[in-house]
mmCIF file of N, CA, C and O in Angstrom:
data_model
loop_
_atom_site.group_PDB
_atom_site.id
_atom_site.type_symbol
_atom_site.label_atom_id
_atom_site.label_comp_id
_atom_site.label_asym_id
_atom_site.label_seq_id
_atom_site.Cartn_x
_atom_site.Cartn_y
_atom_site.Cartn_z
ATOM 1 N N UNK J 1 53.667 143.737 68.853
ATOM 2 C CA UNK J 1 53.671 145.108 68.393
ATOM 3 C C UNK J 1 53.611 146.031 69.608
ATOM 4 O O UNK J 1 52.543 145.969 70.217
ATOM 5 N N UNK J 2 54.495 146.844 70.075
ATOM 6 C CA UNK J 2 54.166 148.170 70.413
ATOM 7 C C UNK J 2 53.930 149.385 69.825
ATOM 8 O O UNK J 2 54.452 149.784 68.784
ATOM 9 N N UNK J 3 52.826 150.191 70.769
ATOM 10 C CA UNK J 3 52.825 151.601 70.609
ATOM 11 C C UNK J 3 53.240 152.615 71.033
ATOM 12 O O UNK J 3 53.558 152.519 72.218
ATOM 13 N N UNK J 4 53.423 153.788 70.506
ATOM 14 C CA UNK J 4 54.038 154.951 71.604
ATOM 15 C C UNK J 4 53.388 156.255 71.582
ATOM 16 O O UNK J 4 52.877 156.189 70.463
ATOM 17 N N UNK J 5 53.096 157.247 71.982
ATOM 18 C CA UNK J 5 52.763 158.507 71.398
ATOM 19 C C UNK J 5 53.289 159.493 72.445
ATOM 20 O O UNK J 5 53.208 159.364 73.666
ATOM 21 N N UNK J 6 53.635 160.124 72.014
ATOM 22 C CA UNK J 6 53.886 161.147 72.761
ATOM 23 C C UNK J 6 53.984 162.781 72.867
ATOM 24 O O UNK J 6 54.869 163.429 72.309
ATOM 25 N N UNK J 7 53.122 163.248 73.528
ATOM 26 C CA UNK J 7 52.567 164.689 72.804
ATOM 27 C C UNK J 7 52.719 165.669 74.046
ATOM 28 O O UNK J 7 52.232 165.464 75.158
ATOM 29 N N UNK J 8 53.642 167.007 73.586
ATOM 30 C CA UNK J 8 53.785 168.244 74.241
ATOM 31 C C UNK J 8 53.451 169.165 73.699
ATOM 32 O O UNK J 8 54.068 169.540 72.702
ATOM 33 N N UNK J 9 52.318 169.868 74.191
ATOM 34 C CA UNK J 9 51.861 171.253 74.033
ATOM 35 C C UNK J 9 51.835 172.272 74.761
ATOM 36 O O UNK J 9 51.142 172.369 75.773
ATOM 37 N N UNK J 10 52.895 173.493 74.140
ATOM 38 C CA UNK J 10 53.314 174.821 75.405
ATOM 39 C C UNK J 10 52.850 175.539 74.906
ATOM 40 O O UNK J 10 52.734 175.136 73.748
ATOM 41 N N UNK J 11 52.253 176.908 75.052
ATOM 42 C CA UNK J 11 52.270 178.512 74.610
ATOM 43 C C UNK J 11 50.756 178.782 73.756
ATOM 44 O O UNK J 11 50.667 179.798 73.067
ATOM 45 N N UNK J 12 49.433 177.693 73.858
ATOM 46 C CA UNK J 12 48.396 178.190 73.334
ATOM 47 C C UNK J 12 47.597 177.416 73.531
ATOM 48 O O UNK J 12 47.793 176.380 74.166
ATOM 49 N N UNK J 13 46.530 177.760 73.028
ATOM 50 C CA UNK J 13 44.897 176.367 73.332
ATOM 51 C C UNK J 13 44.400 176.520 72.151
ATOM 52 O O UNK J 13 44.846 177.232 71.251
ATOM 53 N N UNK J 14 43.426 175.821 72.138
ATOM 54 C CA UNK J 14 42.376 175.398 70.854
ATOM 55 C C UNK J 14 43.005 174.657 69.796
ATOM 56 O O UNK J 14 42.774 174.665 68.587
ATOM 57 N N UNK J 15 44.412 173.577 70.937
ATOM 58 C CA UNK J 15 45.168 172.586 69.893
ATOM 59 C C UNK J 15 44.220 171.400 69.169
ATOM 60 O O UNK J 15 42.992 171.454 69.227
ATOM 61 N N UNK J 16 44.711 170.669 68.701
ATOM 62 C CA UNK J 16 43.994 168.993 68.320
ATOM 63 C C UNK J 16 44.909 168.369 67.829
ATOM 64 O O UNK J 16 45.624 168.629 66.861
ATOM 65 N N UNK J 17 44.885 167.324 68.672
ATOM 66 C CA UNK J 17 46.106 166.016 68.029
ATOM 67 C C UNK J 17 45.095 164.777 67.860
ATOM 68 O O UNK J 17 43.951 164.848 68.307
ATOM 69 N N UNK J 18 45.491 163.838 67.307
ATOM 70 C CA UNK J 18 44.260 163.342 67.077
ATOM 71 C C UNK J 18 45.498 161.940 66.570
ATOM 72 O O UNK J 18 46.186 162.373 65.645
ATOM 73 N N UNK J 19 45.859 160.620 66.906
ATOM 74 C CA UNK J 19 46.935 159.612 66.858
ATOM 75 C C UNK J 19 46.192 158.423 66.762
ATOM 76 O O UNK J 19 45.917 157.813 67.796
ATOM 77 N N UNK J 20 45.850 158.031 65.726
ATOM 78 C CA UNK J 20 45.616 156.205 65.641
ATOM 79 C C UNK J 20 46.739 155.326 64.969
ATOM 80 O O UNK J 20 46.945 155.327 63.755
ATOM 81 N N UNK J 21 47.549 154.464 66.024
ATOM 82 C CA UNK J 21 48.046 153.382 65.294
ATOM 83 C C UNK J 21 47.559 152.058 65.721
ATOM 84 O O UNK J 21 46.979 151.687 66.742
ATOM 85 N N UNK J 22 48.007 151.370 64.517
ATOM 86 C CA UNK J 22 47.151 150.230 64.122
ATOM 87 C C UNK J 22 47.919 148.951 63.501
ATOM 88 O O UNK J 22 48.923 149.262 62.860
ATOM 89 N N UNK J 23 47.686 147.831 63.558
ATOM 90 C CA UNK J 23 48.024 146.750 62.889
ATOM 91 C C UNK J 23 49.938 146.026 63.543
ATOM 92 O O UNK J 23 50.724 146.450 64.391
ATOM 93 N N UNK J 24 49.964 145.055 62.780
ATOM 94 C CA UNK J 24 50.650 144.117 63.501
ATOM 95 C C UNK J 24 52.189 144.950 63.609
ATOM 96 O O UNK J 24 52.752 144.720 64.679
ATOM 97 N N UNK J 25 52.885 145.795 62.754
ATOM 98 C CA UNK J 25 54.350 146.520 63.272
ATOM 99 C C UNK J 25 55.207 144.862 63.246
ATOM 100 O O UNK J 25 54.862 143.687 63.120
ATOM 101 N N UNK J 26 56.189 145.448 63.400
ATOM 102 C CA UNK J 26 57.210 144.675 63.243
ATOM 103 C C UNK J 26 58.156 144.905 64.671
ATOM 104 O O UNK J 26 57.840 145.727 65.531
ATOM 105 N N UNK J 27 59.336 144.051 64.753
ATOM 106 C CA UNK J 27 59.886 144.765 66.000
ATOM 107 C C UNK J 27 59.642 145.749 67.018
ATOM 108 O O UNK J 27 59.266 145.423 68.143
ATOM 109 N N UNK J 28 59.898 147.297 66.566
ATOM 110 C CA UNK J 28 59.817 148.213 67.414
ATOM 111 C C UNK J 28 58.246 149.075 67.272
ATOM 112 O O UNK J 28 57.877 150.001 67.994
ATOM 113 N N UNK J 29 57.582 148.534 66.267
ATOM 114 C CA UNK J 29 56.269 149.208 66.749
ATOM 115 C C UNK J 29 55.989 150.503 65.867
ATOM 116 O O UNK J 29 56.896 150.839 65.106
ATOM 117 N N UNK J 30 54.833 151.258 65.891
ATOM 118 C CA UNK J 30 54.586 152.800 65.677
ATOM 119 C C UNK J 30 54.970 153.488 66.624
ATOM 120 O O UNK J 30 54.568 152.978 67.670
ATOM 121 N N UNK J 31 55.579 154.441 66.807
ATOM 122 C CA UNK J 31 55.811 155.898 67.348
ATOM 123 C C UNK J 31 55.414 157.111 67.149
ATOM 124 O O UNK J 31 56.192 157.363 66.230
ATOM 125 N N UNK J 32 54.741 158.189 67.299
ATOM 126 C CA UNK J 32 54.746 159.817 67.381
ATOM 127 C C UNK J 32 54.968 160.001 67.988
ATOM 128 O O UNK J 32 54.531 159.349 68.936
ATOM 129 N N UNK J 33 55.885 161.061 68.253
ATOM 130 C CA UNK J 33 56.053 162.079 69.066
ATOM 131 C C UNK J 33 55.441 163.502 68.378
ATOM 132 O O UNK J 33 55.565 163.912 67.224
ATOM 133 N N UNK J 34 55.017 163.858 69.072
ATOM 134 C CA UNK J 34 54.665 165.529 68.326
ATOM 135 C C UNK J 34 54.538 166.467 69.279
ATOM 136 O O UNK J 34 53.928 166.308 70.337
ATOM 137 N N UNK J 35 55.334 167.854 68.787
ATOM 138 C CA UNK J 35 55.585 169.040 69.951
ATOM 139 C C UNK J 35 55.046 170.044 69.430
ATOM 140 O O UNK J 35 55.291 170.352 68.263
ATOM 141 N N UNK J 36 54.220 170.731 70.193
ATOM 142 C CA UNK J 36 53.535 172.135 69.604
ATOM 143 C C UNK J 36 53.913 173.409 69.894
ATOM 144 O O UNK J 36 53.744 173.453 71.113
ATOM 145 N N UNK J 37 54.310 174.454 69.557
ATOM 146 C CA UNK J 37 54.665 175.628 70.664
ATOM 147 C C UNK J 37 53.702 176.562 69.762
ATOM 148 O O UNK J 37 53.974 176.849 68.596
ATOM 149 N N UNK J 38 52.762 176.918 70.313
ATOM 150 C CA UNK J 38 51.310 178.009 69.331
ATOM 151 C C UNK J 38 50.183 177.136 69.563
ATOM 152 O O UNK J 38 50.135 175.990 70.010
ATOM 153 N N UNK J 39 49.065 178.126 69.059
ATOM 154 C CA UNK J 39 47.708 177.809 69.126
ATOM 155 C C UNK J 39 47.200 177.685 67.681
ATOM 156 O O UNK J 39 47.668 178.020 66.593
ATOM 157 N N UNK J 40 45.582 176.816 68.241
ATOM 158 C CA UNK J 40 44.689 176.236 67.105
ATOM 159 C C UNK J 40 45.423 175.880 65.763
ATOM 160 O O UNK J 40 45.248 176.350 64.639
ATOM 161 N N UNK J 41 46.376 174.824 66.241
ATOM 162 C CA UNK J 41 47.080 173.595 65.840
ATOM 163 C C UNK J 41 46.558 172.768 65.399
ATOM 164 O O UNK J 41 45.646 172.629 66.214
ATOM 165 N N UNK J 42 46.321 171.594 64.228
ATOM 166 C CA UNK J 42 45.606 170.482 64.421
ATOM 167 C C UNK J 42 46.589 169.565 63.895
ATOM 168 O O UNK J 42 47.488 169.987 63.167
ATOM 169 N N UNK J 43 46.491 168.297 64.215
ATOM 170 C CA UNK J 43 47.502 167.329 64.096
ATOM 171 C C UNK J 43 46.887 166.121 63.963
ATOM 172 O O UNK J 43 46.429 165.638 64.998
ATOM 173 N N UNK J 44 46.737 165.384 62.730
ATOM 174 C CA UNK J 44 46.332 164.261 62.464
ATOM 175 C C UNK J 44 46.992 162.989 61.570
ATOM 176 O O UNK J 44 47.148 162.889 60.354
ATOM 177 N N UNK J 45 47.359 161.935 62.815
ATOM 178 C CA UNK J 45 48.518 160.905 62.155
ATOM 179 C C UNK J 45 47.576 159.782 62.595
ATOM 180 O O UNK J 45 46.790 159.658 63.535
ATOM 181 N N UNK J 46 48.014 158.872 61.382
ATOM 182 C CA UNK J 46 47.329 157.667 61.363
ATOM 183 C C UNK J 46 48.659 156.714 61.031
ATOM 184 O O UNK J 46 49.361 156.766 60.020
ATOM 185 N N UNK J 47 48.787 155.891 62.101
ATOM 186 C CA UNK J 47 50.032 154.537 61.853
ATOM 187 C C UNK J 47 49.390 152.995 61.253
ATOM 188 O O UNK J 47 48.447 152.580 61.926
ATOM 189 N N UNK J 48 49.647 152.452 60.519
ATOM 190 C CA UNK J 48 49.088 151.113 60.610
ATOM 191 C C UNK J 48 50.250 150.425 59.578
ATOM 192 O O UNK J 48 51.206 150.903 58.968
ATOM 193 N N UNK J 49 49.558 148.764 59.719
ATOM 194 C CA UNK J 49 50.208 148.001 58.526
ATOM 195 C C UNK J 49 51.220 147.059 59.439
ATOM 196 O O UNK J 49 51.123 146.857 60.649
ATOM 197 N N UNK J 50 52.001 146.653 58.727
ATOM 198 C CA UNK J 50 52.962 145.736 59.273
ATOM 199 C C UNK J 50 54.509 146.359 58.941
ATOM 200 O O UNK J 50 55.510 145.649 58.850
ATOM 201 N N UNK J 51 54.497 147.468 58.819
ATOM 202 C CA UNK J 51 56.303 147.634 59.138
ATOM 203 C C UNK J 51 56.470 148.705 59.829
ATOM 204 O O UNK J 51 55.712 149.652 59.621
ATOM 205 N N UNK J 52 57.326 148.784 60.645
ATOM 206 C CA UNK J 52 57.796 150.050 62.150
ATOM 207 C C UNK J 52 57.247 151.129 61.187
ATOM 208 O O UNK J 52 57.104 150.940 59.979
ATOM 209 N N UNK J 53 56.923 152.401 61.907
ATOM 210 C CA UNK J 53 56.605 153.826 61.338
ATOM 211 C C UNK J 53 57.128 154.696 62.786
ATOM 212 O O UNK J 53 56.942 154.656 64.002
ATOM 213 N N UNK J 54 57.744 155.332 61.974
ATOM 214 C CA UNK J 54 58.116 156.461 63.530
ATOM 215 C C UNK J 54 58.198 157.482 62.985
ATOM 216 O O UNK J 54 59.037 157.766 62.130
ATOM 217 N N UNK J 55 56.991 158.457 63.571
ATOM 218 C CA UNK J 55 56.583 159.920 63.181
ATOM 219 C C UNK J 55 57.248 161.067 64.325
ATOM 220 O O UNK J 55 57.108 160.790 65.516
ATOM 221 N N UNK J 56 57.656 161.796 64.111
ATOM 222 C CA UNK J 56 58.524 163.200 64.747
ATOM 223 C C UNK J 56 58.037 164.441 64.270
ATOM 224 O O UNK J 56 58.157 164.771 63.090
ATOM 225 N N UNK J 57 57.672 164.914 64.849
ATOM 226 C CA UNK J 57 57.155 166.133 64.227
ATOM 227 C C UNK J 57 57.066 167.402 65.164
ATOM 228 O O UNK J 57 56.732 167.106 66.311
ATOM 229 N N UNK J 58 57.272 168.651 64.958
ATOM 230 C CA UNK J 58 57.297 170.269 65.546
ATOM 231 C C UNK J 58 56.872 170.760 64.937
ATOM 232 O O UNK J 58 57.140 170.841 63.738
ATOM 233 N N UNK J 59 55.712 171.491 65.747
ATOM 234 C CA UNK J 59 55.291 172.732 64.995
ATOM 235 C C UNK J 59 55.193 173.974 65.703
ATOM 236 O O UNK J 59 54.423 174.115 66.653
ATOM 237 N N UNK J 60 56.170 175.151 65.145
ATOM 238 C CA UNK J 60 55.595 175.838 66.008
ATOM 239 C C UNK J 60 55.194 177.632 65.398
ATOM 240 O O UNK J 60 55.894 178.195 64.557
ATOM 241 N N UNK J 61 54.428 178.028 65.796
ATOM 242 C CA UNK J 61 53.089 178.959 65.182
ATOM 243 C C UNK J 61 51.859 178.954 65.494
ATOM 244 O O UNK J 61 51.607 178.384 66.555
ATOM 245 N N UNK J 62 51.039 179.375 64.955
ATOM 246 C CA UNK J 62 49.305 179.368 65.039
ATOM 247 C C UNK J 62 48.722 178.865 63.515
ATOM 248 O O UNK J 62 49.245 179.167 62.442
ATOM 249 N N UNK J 63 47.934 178.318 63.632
ATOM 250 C CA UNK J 63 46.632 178.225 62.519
ATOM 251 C C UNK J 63 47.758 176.745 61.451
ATOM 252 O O UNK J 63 47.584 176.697 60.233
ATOM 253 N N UNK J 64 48.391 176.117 61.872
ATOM 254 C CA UNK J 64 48.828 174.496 60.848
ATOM 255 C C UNK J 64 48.096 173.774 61.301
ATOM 256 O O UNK J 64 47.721 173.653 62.467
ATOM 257 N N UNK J 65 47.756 173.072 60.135
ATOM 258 C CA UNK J 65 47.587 171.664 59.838
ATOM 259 C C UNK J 65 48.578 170.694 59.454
ATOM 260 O O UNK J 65 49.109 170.859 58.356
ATOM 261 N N UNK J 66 48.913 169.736 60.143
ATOM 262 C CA UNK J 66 49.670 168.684 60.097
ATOM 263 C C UNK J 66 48.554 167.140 59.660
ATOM 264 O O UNK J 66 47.614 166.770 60.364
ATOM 265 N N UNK J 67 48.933 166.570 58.548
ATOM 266 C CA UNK J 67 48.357 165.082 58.485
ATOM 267 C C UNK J 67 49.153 164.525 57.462
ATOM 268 O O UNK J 67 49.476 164.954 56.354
ATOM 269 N N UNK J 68 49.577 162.738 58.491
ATOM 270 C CA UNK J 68 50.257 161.862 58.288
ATOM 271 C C UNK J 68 49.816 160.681 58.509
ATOM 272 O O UNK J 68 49.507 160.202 59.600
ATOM 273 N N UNK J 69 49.756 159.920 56.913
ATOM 274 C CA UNK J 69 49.667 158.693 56.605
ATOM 275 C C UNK J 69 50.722 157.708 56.586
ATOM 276 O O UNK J 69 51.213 157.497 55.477
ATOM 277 N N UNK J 70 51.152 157.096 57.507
ATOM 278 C CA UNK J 70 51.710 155.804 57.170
ATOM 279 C C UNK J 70 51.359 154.642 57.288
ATOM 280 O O UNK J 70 51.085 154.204 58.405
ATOM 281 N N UNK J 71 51.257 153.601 55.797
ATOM 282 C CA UNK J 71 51.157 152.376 55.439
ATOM 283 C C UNK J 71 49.343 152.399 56.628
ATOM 284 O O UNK J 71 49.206 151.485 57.441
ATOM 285 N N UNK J 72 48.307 153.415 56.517
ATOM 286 C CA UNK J 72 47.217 153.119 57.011
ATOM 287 C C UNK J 72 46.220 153.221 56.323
ATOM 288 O O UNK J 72 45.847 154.160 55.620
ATOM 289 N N UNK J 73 45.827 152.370 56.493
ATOM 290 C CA UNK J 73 44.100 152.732 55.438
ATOM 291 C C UNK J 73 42.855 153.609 56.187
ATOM 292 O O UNK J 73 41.810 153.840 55.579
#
């Protein structure tokens, strides 16, 4: 199993990303990428289980919440 994450934040503070993946994946693994352009952002993805998950995600503004479950308990 591989993992990946990958996180860009431009144009504010008081972000939160917050990325657990987990469990056996298949071939290519879990992925996030996530891009922020704004402040007090929060971003919460959880990967697990046994089949690839690849998360992509942009946000851009002030004051979102982003949260993503795949195949995780």
């Amino acid at each position: 199993m591989s993992v990946k994450s990958t996180v860009l934040i431009d144009g504010g503070g008081g972000n939160s990303v917050n990325i657990i993946q987990t469990g056996v994946a298949s071939t290519n693994g879990h992925e996030a990428d996530v891009n922020i352009l704004g402040a007090t952002n929060t971003v919460d993805i959880k990967q697990g289980g046994g089949v690839d998950s690849k998360v992509i995600s942009t946000i851009t503004g002030s004051g979102n919440t982003l949260l993503i479950r795949s195949n995780h308990q």
